[in-house]
Amino acid sequence: MVAFCFANVEYSTEKSLIDISRESAIPIKKLKEVLQIEKDISNQKTLAELQIDSTKFVTGLQKYEETKSTFLRGIVLVGMLIVFISLSLVGFLIGQLQNLHLFERKKVSPKIDEKTHSNNEIAAMMTIYLHEKEAEQQNNLLVTWTRAPVNMWRASNVNNFPNNRYFKESK
């Protein structure tokens, strides 16, 4: 048994591919690639069973160290592309939600029969209707632009906290 230490991985003929992969933090597929092992071979096989000597092991790990940055860049690039494409898709879908008209209110306009109501009654109904519309618009504007200031010191006096009750009773 030959012992050789490279990147916190000690060469041992009894180690399986999974053990080496865990110690070196190299994905098992990439490890098989750098050690020139076929992909369909079991991951439980040891280096002795695969007839990998220390020189082939060391050259394989050195080859991985040389190509590690490009390998990791590829993983990062693929991850960024997946996130970008999925965000673009979500943005497109959210943009299309406006075509479903889920949140639109039905517009109610007063139906006035001129035969049964006088001109004064019609004018009064229209005035009330326009006033309600204006008030609704003002409320929407207020909800959109103003926020109620919250002062936690004042709010704490409103609630009955156990500490406040204790200190008030002890006085």
XYZ file of N, CA and C in Angstrom:
513
model
N 0.850 -1.175 0.000
C 0.000 0.000 0.000
C 0.898 1.242 0.000
N 0.682 2.103 -0.961
C 1.452 3.323 -1.098
C 0.590 4.475 -0.589
N 1.181 5.308 0.243
C 0.450 6.456 0.776
C 0.975 7.717 0.113
N 0.086 8.461 -0.530
C 0.442 9.729 -1.154
C -0.670 10.719 -0.864
N -0.306 11.904 -0.387
C -1.296 12.895 -0.005
C -1.352 14.000 -1.056
N -2.529 14.221 -1.641
C -2.717 15.297 -2.606
C -4.078 15.926 -2.355
N -4.084 17.195 -2.066
C -5.324 17.959 -1.834
C -6.198 17.270 -0.795
N -5.610 16.938 0.326
C -6.302 16.298 1.448
C -6.851 14.913 1.104
N -6.335 14.311 0.045
C -6.755 12.967 -0.341
C -5.538 12.066 -0.268
N -5.674 11.030 0.491
C -4.571 10.085 0.657
C -4.818 8.895 -0.249
N -3.824 8.532 -1.055
C -3.964 7.393 -1.962
C -3.934 6.105 -1.150
N -4.940 5.289 -1.368
C -5.015 3.982 -0.738
C -5.759 3.054 -1.680
N -5.248 1.853 -1.836
C -5.877 0.920 -2.777
C -7.211 0.403 -2.261
N -7.484 0.548 -0.963
C -8.750 0.072 -0.398
C -9.882 1.094 -0.522
N -9.600 2.292 -0.932
C -10.632 3.320 -1.035
C -11.468 3.131 -2.293
N -12.770 3.334 -2.140
C -13.660 3.255 -3.299
C -13.751 4.632 -3.958
N -14.379 4.658 -5.113
C -14.532 5.936 -5.825
C -15.390 6.911 -5.029
N -16.379 6.399 -4.315
C -17.233 7.276 -3.505
C -16.424 7.902 -2.372
N -15.566 7.119 -1.721
C -14.744 7.657 -0.637
C -13.821 8.762 -1.139
N -13.207 8.525 -2.277
C -12.296 9.528 -2.852
C -13.073 10.777 -3.252
N -14.262 10.584 -3.802
C -15.096 11.716 -4.206
C -15.471 12.569 -2.997
N -15.805 11.936 -1.897
C -16.171 12.690 -0.687
C -14.977 13.435 -0.107
N -13.827 12.784 -0.063
C -12.638 13.415 0.527
C -12.128 14.574 -0.311
N -12.182 14.419 -1.623
C -11.608 15.443 -2.499
C -12.620 16.478 -2.958
N -13.902 16.267 -2.658
C -14.987 17.165 -3.081
C -15.048 17.289 -4.596
N -14.769 16.174 -5.272
C -14.873 16.109 -6.727
C -16.131 15.307 -7.044
N -16.995 15.802 -7.910
C -18.173 15.017 -8.290
C -17.744 13.671 -8.886
N -18.532 12.645 -8.637
C -18.156 11.284 -9.019
C -18.001 11.142 -10.529
N -18.841 11.821 -11.295
C -18.714 11.749 -12.761
C -17.417 12.391 -13.236
N -17.063 13.516 -12.618
C -15.818 14.194 -12.993
C -14.613 13.365 -12.567
N -14.707 12.708 -11.411
C -13.617 11.845 -10.941
C -13.393 10.695 -11.913
N -14.463 10.072 -12.365
C -14.322 8.993 -13.356
C -13.707 9.505 -14.648
N -14.056 10.737 -15.001
C -13.508 11.314 -16.235
C -12.010 11.558 -16.123
N -11.554 12.135 -15.005
C -10.123 12.450 -14.881
C -9.281 11.198 -14.636
N -9.874 10.154 -14.059
C -9.141 8.899 -13.866
C -9.313 7.956 -15.050
N -10.016 8.411 -16.061
C -10.243 7.664 -17.303
C -10.891 6.308 -17.026
N -12.004 6.359 -16.309
C -12.778 5.171 -15.982
C -14.101 5.272 -16.730
N -14.612 4.134 -17.206
C -15.886 4.132 -17.920
C -17.017 4.540 -16.979
N -18.019 5.183 -17.535
C -19.107 5.732 -16.726
C -20.000 4.663 -16.110
N -20.101 3.499 -16.740
C -21.013 2.479 -16.238
C -20.413 1.597 -15.142
N -19.168 1.826 -14.768
C -18.522 1.041 -13.705
C -19.070 1.488 -12.352
N -19.242 0.541 -11.436
C -19.815 0.810 -10.120
C -18.951 1.784 -9.327
N -19.624 2.627 -8.546
C -18.911 3.594 -7.720
C -18.342 2.960 -6.461
N -18.731 1.739 -6.156
C -18.272 1.047 -4.957
C -16.918 0.346 -5.154
N -16.441 0.264 -6.378
C -15.181 -0.435 -6.647
C -14.004 0.351 -6.074
N -13.023 -0.384 -5.589
C -11.827 0.241 -5.011
C -10.815 0.525 -6.110
N -9.788 1.280 -5.740
C -8.732 1.599 -6.713
C -7.979 0.346 -7.122
N -7.833 -0.618 -6.209
C -7.150 -1.871 -6.547
C -7.954 -2.654 -7.577
N -9.263 -2.703 -7.433
C -10.107 -3.410 -8.387
C -10.094 -2.734 -9.749
N -9.948 -1.436 -9.746
C -9.909 -0.684 -11.008
C -8.503 -0.610 -11.595
N -7.510 -1.131 -10.866
C -6.097 -1.152 -11.281
C -5.577 0.256 -11.563
N -5.830 1.141 -10.600
C -5.330 2.518 -10.704
C -4.174 2.650 -9.731
N -3.003 2.960 -10.280
C -1.822 3.129 -9.419
C -1.714 4.572 -8.960
N -0.721 4.835 -8.125
C -0.596 6.167 -7.519
C -0.269 7.237 -8.550
N 0.503 6.925 -9.578
C 0.859 7.942 -10.577
C -0.374 8.358 -11.386
N -1.196 7.368 -11.768
C -2.411 7.689 -12.513
C -3.371 8.484 -11.631
N -3.408 8.148 -10.346
C -4.253 8.843 -9.397
C -3.825 10.295 -9.243
N -2.518 10.510 -9.079
C -1.989 11.864 -8.901
C -2.165 12.689 -10.171
N -1.892 12.116 -11.320
C -2.054 12.877 -12.566
C -3.524 13.224 -12.801
N -4.414 12.319 -12.422
C -5.845 12.609 -12.561
C -6.271 13.764 -11.676
N -5.813 13.780 -10.418
C -6.159 14.877 -9.516
C -5.524 16.192 -9.968
N -4.299 16.123 -10.484
C -3.662 17.343 -11.007
C -4.418 17.869 -12.220
N -4.871 16.963 -13.070
C -5.650 17.376 -14.241
C -6.944 18.063 -13.796
N -7.571 17.516 -12.736
C -8.788 18.150 -12.228
C -8.481 19.535 -11.662
N -7.395 19.669 -10.914
C -7.028 20.970 -10.335
C -6.785 22.007 -11.420
N -6.219 21.574 -12.562
C -5.966 22.505 -13.661
C -7.266 22.955 -14.328
N -8.224 22.046 -14.443
C -9.472 22.376 -15.138
C -10.599 22.736 -14.166
N -10.286 22.819 -12.889
C -11.308 23.069 -11.876
C -12.012 24.406 -12.080
N -11.257 25.449 -12.395
C -11.862 26.781 -12.525
C -12.844 26.833 -13.700
N -12.486 26.216 -14.828
C -13.416 26.222 -15.962
C -14.642 25.358 -15.663
N -14.429 24.265 -14.957
C -15.548 23.392 -14.565
C -16.513 24.141 -13.663
N -15.979 24.857 -12.658
C -16.832 25.601 -11.726
C -17.495 26.795 -12.404
N -16.767 27.441 -13.325
C -17.375 28.548 -14.075
C -18.564 28.061 -14.893
N -18.418 26.875 -15.475
C -19.519 26.302 -16.248
C -20.744 26.059 -15.386
N -20.522 25.543 -14.183
C -21.643 25.298 -13.265
C -22.314 26.614 -12.888
N -21.514 27.627 -12.583
C -22.072 28.932 -12.206
C -22.833 29.545 -13.379
N -22.284 29.446 -14.574
C -22.940 30.008 -15.756
C -24.282 29.328 -16.014
N -24.313 28.015 -15.911
C -25.570 27.289 -16.118
C -26.589 27.697 -15.053
N -26.159 27.816 -13.811
C -27.067 28.237 -12.740
C -27.614 29.629 -12.981
N -26.744 30.553 -13.396
C -27.205 31.918 -13.664
C -28.181 31.953 -14.838
N -27.918 31.152 -15.869
C -28.831 31.112 -17.007
C -30.194 30.556 -16.611
N -30.195 29.529 -15.769
C -31.464 28.967 -15.317
C -32.264 30.012 -14.545
N -31.598 30.736 -13.651
C -32.292 31.757 -12.861
C -32.794 32.884 -13.764
N -31.967 33.327 -14.708
C -32.370 34.416 -15.610
C -33.561 34.007 -16.465
N -33.515 32.798 -17.017
C -34.612 32.342 -17.873
C -35.889 32.178 -17.069
N -35.776 31.624 -15.860
C -36.985 31.436 -15.059
C -37.556 32.783 -14.606
N -36.701 33.756 -14.255
C -37.219 35.079 -13.894
C -37.872 35.767 -15.085
N -37.293 35.597 -16.267
C -37.897 36.172 -17.469
C -39.255 35.543 -17.730
N -39.348 34.235 -17.551
C -40.612 33.540 -17.761
C -41.658 33.989 -16.742
N -41.264 34.126 -15.490
C -42.196 34.581 -14.458
C -42.641 36.015 -14.749
N -41.706 36.868 -15.169
C -42.068 38.246 -15.524
C -43.051 38.289 -16.681
N -42.829 37.438 -17.677
C -43.750 37.381 -18.816
C -45.127 36.924 -18.365
N -45.165 35.879 -17.527
C -46.461 35.366 -17.057
C -47.198 36.395 -16.204
N -46.475 37.106 -15.358
C -47.109 38.147 -14.545
C -47.637 39.259 -15.437
N -46.904 39.581 -16.476
C -47.372 40.598 -17.417
C -48.630 40.171 -18.147
N -48.787 38.876 -18.378
C -49.967 38.385 -19.080
C -51.194 38.277 -18.176
N -51.007 38.367 -16.854
C -52.141 38.287 -15.932
C -53.139 39.426 -16.134
N -52.663 40.554 -16.670
C -53.572 41.674 -16.874
C -54.616 41.356 -17.939
N -54.322 40.389 -18.793
C -55.285 40.020 -19.832
C -56.400 39.124 -19.305
N -56.245 38.581 -18.094
C -57.278 37.721 -17.533
C -58.422 38.512 -16.915
N -58.187 39.758 -16.587
C -59.192 40.647 -15.994
C -59.768 40.063 -14.709
N -58.912 39.526 -13.864
C -59.358 38.925 -12.609
C -59.709 39.968 -11.554
N -59.041 41.098 -11.580
C -59.170 42.064 -10.499
C -59.969 43.295 -10.895
N -60.613 43.257 -12.031
C -61.399 44.413 -12.451
C -62.765 44.388 -11.795
N -63.214 45.537 -11.392
C -64.559 45.658 -10.848
C -65.521 45.923 -11.998
N -66.688 45.412 -11.824
C -67.704 45.699 -12.830
C -68.168 47.127 -12.653
N -68.211 47.855 -13.749
C -68.614 49.255 -13.680
C -70.140 49.330 -13.640
N -70.603 49.978 -12.620
C -72.048 50.133 -12.456
C -72.402 51.572 -12.802
N -73.223 51.712 -13.774
C -73.697 53.059 -14.104
C -75.211 53.086 -13.850
N -75.664 54.176 -13.321
C -77.102 54.223 -12.989
C -77.949 54.237 -14.247
N -78.970 53.398 -14.238
C -79.916 53.373 -15.359
C -81.121 54.220 -14.950
N -81.351 55.197 -15.742
C -82.397 56.159 -15.391
C -83.477 56.112 -16.468
N -84.646 55.928 -15.993
C -85.796 55.944 -16.901
C -86.402 57.346 -16.840
N -86.332 58.076 -17.944
C -86.788 59.468 -17.967
C -88.311 59.581 -17.857
N -89.003 58.512 -18.128
C -90.467 58.579 -18.099
C -90.997 58.601 -16.662
N -90.292 57.890 -15.741
C -90.813 57.790 -14.376
C -90.214 58.815 -13.424
N -89.091 59.457 -13.793
C -88.437 60.413 -12.898
C -88.440 61.804 -13.523
N -88.513 62.789 -12.655
C -88.477 64.174 -13.143
C -87.020 64.586 -13.352
N -86.846 65.737 -13.948
C -85.497 66.242 -14.223
C -84.726 66.496 -12.936
N -85.384 66.969 -11.903
C -84.716 67.226 -10.622
C -84.237 65.923 -9.979
N -85.056 64.874 -10.067
C -84.651 63.588 -9.510
C -83.459 63.010 -10.269
N -83.465 63.141 -11.569
C -82.350 62.648 -12.394
C -81.074 63.403 -12.045
N -81.175 64.718 -11.890
C -79.995 65.516 -11.532
C -79.488 65.127 -10.156
N -80.375 64.862 -9.212
C -79.966 64.456 -7.866
C -79.272 63.099 -7.902
N -79.812 62.142 -8.665
C -79.176 60.813 -8.771
C -77.784 60.915 -9.399
N -77.652 61.704 -10.420
C -76.355 61.862 -11.080
C -75.348 62.528 -10.145
N -75.811 63.500 -9.351
C -74.923 64.168 -8.400
C -74.433 63.185 -7.345
N -75.337 62.368 -6.821
C -74.943 61.368 -5.819
C -73.974 60.359 -6.424
N -74.256 59.912 -7.639
C -73.389 58.942 -8.308
C -71.989 59.522 -8.525
N -71.919 60.757 -9.023
C -70.616 61.387 -9.255
C -69.876 61.630 -7.939
N -70.592 61.974 -6.881
C -69.970 62.169 -5.574
C -69.366 60.855 -5.058
N -70.109 59.751 -5.211
C -69.583 58.449 -4.772
C -68.334 58.068 -5.558
N -68.335 58.309 -6.847
C -67.165 58.009 -7.680
C -65.955 58.839 -7.252
N -66.176 60.107 -6.989
C -65.091 60.991 -6.569
C -64.537 60.560 -5.207
N -65.436 60.197 -4.284
C -64.996 59.735 -2.966
C -64.196 58.432 -3.086
N -64.619 57.541 -3.956
C -63.899 56.279 -4.170
C -62.498 56.544 -4.732
N -62.400 57.470 -5.675
C -61.095 57.820 -6.232
C -60.189 58.429 -5.172
N -60.737 59.292 -4.334
C -59.946 59.914 -3.265
C -59.450 58.848 -2.281
N -60.316 57.902 -1.916
C -59.909 56.831 -1.007
C -58.809 55.970 -1.615
N -58.919 55.658 -2.894
C -57.871 54.885 -3.564
C -56.555 55.644 -3.565
N -56.625 56.946 -3.789
C -55.418 57.758 -3.791
C -54.797 57.824 -2.400
N -55.625 57.965 -1.374
C -55.117 58.000 -0.003
C -54.463 56.685 0.392
N -55.067 55.581 0.039
C -54.502 54.277 0.366
C -53.172 54.087 -0.351
N -53.083 54.614 -1.551
C -51.863 54.429 -2.332
C -50.714 55.281 -1.812
N -50.969 56.535 -1.449
C -49.876 57.465 -1.184
C -49.582 57.725 0.285
N -50.523 57.522 1.152
C -50.254 57.855 2.551
C -50.140 56.595 3.386
N -49.285 56.659 4.353
C -49.116 55.567 5.302
C -49.303 56.152 6.697
N -49.957 55.414 7.527
C -50.166 55.878 8.895
C -48.869 55.711 9.671
N -48.389 56.777 10.328
C -47.156 56.642 11.097
C -47.396 55.765 12.325
N -46.443 54.902 12.592
C -46.565 54.005 13.735
C -45.481 54.367 14.731
N -45.895 54.704 15.928
C -44.970 54.993 17.001
C -45.107 53.865 18.018
N -44.068 53.052 18.147
C -44.150 51.877 19.011
C -44.249 52.262 20.487
N -43.723 53.434 20.858
C -43.824 53.851 22.262
C -45.274 54.126 22.630
N -45.995 54.790 21.738
C -47.407 55.052 22.003
C -48.225 53.772 21.905
N -47.880 52.930 20.972
C -48.615 51.680 20.795
C -48.428 50.764 21.995
N -47.268 50.819 22.623
C -47.040 49.954 23.785
C -47.892 50.381 24.980
N -48.272 51.652 25.057
C -49.142 52.106 26.140
C -50.580 51.649 25.941
N -50.968 51.429 24.705
C -52.321 50.994 24.415
C -52.510 49.547 24.866
N -51.536 48.699 24.570
C -51.628 47.294 24.940
C -51.289 47.108 26.411
N -51.808 46.085 26.985
C -51.590 45.816 28.394
C -50.489 44.764 28.521
N -49.238 45.199 28.545
C -48.113 44.284 28.653
C -47.916 43.855 30.098
N -47.438 42.641 30.322
C -47.244 42.159 31.690
C -46.284 43.030 32.505
N -45.213 43.501 31.905
C -44.257 44.339 32.638
C -44.890 45.661 33.060
N -45.665 46.263 32.165
C -46.329 47.520 32.516
C -47.293 47.311 33.686
N -48.043 46.228 33.615
C -48.996 45.935 34.692
C -48.256 45.715 36.020
N -47.145 45.002 35.987
C -46.383 44.709 37.187
C -45.864 46.002 37.834
N -45.269 46.873 37.003
C -44.699 48.111 37.554
C -45.798 49.080 38.039
N -46.938 49.075 37.368
C -48.030 49.939 37.813
C -48.588 49.456 39.155
N -48.683 48.142 39.318
C -49.203 47.592 40.569
C -48.215 47.743 41.718
N -46.909 47.741 41.427
C -45.908 47.816 42.482
C -45.757 49.236 43.025
N -46.258 50.235 42.344
C -46.107 51.626 42.810
C -46.988 51.953 43.913
